[in-house]
XYZ file of C-alpha atoms in Angstrom:
143
model
C -24.757 -10.769 12.648
C -23.470 -10.044 9.178
C -23.672 -6.967 7.073
C -24.322 -7.042 3.386
C -23.809 -4.335 0.825
C -26.999 -4.817 -1.503
C -28.303 -3.045 -4.714
C -31.607 -3.383 -6.284
C -32.356 -3.715 -10.117
C -32.565 0.097 -10.338
C -28.992 0.209 -9.110
C -29.849 1.619 -5.777
C -27.083 0.794 -3.181
C -27.817 0.302 0.550
C -26.814 -2.020 3.458
C -28.502 -4.342 5.907
C -27.639 -6.558 8.696
C -28.659 -10.642 9.056
C -28.385 -13.075 11.609
C -26.406 -15.310 8.967
C -25.930 -15.605 5.316
C -28.683 -18.398 5.403
C -31.037 -15.693 7.038
C -30.422 -13.464 4.072
C -31.089 -15.953 1.638
C -34.180 -17.129 3.067
C -35.544 -13.518 3.400
C -34.253 -12.729 -0.236
C -36.041 -15.844 -1.519
C -39.504 -14.752 0.273
C -39.080 -11.167 -0.999
C -38.796 -9.884 2.552
C -35.294 -7.999 1.285
C -36.565 -4.816 -0.426
C -34.806 -1.608 -1.659
C -35.457 1.274 0.826
C -35.501 3.670 -2.136
C -37.934 2.198 -4.595
C -39.248 -0.797 -2.819
C -37.959 -3.351 -5.332
C -37.582 -6.787 -3.989
C -35.085 -7.593 -6.792
C -31.938 -7.371 -4.624
C -28.542 -8.655 -4.877
C -25.556 -8.896 -2.664
C -22.498 -6.522 -3.751
C -19.080 -7.380 -3.449
C -17.449 -6.845 0.172
C -14.003 -7.939 0.317
C -11.817 -7.723 3.214
C -8.286 -6.707 2.205
C -4.988 -8.945 2.382
C -1.370 -8.484 2.011
C 0.668 -11.604 0.956
C 3.608 -12.562 3.022
C 5.111 -14.996 0.347
C 6.084 -13.515 -3.096
C 3.845 -15.312 -5.799
C 4.267 -14.393 -9.502
C 2.270 -11.333 -10.255
C -0.655 -11.831 -12.666
C -0.862 -8.145 -13.637
C 2.499 -6.563 -12.830
C 2.552 -2.629 -13.077
C 5.856 -1.056 -13.919
C 6.529 2.186 -11.916
C 9.717 3.310 -12.994
C 8.703 6.539 -15.191
C 8.342 9.692 -13.172
C 5.048 10.017 -14.738
C 3.881 7.245 -12.518
C 3.881 9.486 -9.404
C 0.177 9.724 -9.606
C -0.092 5.971 -9.390
C 2.133 5.746 -6.481
C 0.201 8.481 -4.719
C -3.069 6.410 -5.386
C -1.641 3.141 -4.131
C -0.290 4.893 -0.954
C -3.820 6.411 -0.203
C -5.452 3.310 -1.013
C -3.440 1.426 1.525
C -3.856 4.362 4.061
C -7.482 4.295 3.684
C -7.630 0.595 4.535
C -5.252 1.155 7.530
C -7.344 3.925 8.714
C -10.878 2.146 8.359
C -10.201 -1.541 9.018
C -8.890 -3.810 11.643
C -5.296 -5.072 11.594
C -5.395 -8.824 12.250
C -1.758 -9.471 11.315
C -1.072 -13.124 10.430
C -4.541 -14.390 11.729
C -6.096 -12.806 8.499
C -7.247 -16.046 6.771
C -8.649 -17.463 10.164
C -10.616 -14.201 10.940
C -11.774 -13.765 7.216
C -13.325 -17.338 7.311
C -14.996 -16.324 10.942
C -16.618 -13.222 9.133
C -17.386 -15.293 5.858
C -19.208 -18.178 7.997
C -21.064 -15.782 10.421
C -19.211 -16.967 13.226
C -18.002 -13.171 14.302
C -19.384 -9.831 13.203
C -18.842 -8.746 9.800
C -16.217 -5.864 9.559
C -13.407 -4.708 7.426
C -9.870 -6.282 8.224
C -6.583 -6.381 6.735
C -3.402 -8.480 7.385
C -1.150 -10.864 6.115
C -1.605 -14.385 4.524
C 0.646 -16.897 2.762
C 0.037 -17.674 -0.865
C -1.451 -21.009 -0.066
C -3.755 -19.356 2.661
C -4.979 -16.908 -0.171
C -5.616 -19.579 -2.805
C -7.457 -21.646 0.067
C -9.856 -18.566 0.811
C -10.587 -18.107 -3.013
C -11.405 -21.680 -3.179
C -13.844 -21.317 -0.246
C -15.382 -18.290 -2.045
C -14.138 -15.796 0.230
C -13.353 -12.672 -1.506
C -10.385 -10.768 -0.878
C -8.151 -8.071 -2.388
C -4.526 -7.361 -2.130
C -3.062 -4.224 -0.622
C -0.259 -2.931 -2.963
C 2.993 -2.419 -1.539
C 5.540 -0.357 -3.456
C 9.040 -1.641 -3.871
C 10.525 1.182 -1.927
C 8.148 0.491 0.983
C 9.043 -3.005 1.574
C 10.809 -3.888 4.834
């Protein structure tokens, strides 16, 4: 089974379960996937990405400098984001890439996961169309 976050053309957000991504595609094409709020059959999948923390140190594309004391709010937001993920997702450690693929290809139940992956694993996941997001780790929190 796979769970998708969906939204209709009117912007109503909802979730639904399917046997596989192909099952969703088939049902959506035939107009069987409808918004429970307004009945619209014009429904699209929304972004649902597992989170990942990279083991290797790739060059950051959008670095954020956090040296200014006014950045305390940003630091707090990063910590709260990471805490939310840790409390609401399953830790899969260095098996992240393997588990993300199983979820993406419908080989295991869809669920929120987080863990570690190498830069090359992250790149391969992106090339396969598997959506992931980094978990920010502040410099003073690194091991």
